[in-house]
GROMACS .gro file of N, CA and C in nm:
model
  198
    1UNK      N    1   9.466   9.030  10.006
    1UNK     CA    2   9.560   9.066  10.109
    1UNK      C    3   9.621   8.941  10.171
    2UNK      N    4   9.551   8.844  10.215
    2UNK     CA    5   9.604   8.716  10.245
    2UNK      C    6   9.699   8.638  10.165
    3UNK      N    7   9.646   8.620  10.050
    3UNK     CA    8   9.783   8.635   9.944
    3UNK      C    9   9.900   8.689   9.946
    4UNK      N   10   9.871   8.814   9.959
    4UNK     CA   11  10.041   8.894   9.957
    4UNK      C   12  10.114   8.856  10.086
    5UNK      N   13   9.994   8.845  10.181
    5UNK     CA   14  10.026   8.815  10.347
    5UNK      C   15  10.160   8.703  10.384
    6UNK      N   16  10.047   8.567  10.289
    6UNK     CA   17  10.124   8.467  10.306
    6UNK      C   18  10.248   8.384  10.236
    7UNK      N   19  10.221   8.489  10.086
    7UNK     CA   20  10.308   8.415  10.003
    7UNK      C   21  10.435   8.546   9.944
    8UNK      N   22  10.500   8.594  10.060
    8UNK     CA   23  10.603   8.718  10.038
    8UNK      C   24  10.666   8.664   9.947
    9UNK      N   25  10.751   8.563   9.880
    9UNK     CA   26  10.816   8.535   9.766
    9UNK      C   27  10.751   8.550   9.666
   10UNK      N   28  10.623   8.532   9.633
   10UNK     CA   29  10.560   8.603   9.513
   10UNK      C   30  10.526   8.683   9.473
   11UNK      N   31  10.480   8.718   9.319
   11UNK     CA   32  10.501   8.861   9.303
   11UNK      C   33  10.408   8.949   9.389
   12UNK      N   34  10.294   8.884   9.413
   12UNK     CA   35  10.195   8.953   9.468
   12UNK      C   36  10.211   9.001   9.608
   13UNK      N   37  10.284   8.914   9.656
   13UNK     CA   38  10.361   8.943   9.831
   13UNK      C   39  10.477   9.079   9.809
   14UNK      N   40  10.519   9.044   9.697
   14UNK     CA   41  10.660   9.128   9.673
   14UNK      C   42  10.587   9.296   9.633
   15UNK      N   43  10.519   9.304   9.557
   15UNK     CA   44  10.451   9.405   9.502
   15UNK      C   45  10.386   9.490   9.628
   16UNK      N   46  10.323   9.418   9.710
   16UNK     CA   47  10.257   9.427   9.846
   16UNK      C   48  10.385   9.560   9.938
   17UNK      N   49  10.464   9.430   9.952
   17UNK     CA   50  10.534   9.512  10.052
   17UNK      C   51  10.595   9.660   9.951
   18UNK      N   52  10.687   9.639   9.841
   18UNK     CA   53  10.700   9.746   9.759
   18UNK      C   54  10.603   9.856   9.830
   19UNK      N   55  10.467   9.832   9.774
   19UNK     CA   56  10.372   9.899   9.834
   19UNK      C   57  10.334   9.967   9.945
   20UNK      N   58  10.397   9.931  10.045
   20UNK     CA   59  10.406   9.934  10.217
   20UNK      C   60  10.534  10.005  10.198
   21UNK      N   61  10.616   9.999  10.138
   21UNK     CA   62  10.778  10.056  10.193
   21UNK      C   63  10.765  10.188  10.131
   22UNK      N   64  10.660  10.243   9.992
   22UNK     CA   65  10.668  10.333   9.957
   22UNK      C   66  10.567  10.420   9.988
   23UNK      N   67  10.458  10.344  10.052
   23UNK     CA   68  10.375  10.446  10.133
   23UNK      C   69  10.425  10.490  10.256
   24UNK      N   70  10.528  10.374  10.308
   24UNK     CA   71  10.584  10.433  10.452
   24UNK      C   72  10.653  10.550  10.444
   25UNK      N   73  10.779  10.556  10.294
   25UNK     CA   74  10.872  10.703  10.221
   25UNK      C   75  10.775  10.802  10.244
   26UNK      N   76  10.595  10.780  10.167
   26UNK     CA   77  10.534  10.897  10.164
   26UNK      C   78  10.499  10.949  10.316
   27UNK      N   79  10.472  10.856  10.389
   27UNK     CA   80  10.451  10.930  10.508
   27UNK      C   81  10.574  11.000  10.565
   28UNK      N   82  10.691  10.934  10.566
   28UNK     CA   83  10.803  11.028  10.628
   28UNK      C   84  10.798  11.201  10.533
   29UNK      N   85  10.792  11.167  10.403
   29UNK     CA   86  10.813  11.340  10.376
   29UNK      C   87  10.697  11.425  10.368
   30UNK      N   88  10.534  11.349  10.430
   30UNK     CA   89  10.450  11.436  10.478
   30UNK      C   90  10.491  11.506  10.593
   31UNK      N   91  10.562  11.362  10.693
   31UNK     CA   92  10.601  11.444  10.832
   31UNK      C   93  10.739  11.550  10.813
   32UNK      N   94  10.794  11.517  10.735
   32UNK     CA   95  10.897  11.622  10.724
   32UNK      C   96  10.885  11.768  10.633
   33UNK      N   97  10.779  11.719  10.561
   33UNK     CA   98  10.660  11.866  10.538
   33UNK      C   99  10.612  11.903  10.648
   34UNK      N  100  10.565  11.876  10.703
   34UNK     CA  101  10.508  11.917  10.843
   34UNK      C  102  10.612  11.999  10.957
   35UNK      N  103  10.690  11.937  10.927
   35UNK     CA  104  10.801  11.962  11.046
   35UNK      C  105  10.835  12.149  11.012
   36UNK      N  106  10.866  12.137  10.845
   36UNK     CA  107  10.914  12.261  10.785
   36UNK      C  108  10.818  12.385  10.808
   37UNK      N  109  10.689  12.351  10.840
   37UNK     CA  110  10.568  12.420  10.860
   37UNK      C  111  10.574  12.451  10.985
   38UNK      N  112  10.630  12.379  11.091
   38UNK     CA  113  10.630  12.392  11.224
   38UNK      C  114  10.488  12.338  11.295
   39UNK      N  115  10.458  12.211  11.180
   39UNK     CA  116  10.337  12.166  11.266
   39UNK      C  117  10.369  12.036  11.323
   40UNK      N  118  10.491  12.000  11.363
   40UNK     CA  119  10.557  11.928  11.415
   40UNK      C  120  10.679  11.919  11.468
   41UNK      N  121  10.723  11.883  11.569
   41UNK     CA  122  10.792  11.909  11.622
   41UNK      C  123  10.958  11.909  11.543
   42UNK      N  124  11.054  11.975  11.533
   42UNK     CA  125  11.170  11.946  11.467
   42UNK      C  126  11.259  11.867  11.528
   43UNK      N  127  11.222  11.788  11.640
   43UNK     CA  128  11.385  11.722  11.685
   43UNK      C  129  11.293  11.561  11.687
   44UNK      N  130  11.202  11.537  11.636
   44UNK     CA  131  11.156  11.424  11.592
   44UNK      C  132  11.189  11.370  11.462
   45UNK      N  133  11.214  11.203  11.482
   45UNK     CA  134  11.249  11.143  11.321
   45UNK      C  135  11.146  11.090  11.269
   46UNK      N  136  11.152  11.154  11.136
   46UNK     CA  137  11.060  11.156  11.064
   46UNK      C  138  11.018  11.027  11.006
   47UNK      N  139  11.086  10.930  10.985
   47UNK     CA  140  11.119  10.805  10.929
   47UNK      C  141  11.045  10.746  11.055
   48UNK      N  142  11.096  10.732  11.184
   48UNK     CA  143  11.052  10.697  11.281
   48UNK      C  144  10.924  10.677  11.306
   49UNK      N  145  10.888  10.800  11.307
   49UNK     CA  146  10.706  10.850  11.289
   49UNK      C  147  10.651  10.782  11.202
   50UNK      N  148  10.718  10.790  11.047
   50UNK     CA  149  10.641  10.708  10.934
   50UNK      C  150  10.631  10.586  10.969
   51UNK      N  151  10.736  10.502  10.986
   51UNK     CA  152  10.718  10.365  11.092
   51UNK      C  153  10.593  10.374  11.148
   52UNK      N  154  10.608  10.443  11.219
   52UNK     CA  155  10.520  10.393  11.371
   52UNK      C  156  10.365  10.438  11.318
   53UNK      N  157  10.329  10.504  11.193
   53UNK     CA  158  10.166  10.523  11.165
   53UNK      C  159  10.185  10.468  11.070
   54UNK      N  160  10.260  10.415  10.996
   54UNK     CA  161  10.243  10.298  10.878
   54UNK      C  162  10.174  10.178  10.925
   55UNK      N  163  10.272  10.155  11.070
   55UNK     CA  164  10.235   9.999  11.112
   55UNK      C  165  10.101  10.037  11.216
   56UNK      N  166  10.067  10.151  11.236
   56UNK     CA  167   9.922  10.167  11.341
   56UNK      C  168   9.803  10.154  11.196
   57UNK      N  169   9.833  10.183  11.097
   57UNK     CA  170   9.707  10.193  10.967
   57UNK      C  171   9.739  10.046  10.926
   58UNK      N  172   9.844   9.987  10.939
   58UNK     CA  173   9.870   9.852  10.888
   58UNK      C  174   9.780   9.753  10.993
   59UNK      N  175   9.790   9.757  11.116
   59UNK     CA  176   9.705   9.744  11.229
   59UNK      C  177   9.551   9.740  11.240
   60UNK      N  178   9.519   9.885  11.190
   60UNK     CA  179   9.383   9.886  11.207
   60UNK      C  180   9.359   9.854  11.047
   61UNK      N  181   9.349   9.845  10.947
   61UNK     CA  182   9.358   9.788  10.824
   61UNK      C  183   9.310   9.635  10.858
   62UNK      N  184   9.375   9.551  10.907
   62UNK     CA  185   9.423   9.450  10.897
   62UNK      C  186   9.266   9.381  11.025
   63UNK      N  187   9.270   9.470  11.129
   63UNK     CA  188   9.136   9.469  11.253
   63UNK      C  189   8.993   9.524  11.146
   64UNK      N  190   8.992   9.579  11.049
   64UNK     CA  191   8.895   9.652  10.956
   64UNK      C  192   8.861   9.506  10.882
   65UNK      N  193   8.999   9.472  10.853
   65UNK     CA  194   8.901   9.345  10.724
   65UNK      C  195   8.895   9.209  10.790
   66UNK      N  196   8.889   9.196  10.933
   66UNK     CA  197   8.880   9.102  10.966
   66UNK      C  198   8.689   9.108  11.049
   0.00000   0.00000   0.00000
């Protein structure tokens, strides 16, 4: 992880984030599954949300391996 951390121009940094941008996609169309279910609210952005618990698991992830 420190690797990808510190060296974003390489592949391993690059692959990393890839990684992060497409788990963040998956969380937005869980929440927008959710939304369709009505287990979430509908006038919330979904993208938004994925943001904001991408970077709270990116957070505690990051407090976990330290």
């Amino acid at each position: 992880m420190s690797l990808a951390l510190t060296g974003a121009e390489r592949p391993i940094g690059q692959r990393y984030n890839d990684l992060g941008q497409r788990l963040a996609q998956q969380l937005g169309d869980l929440v927008s599954a959710l939304q369709q279910r009505g287990g979430v609210r509908a006038d919330i952005d979904p993208i938004l949300i994925a943001k904001m618990l991408f970077n709270n698991f990116t957070a505690m992830y990051i407090m976990f391996a330290k």
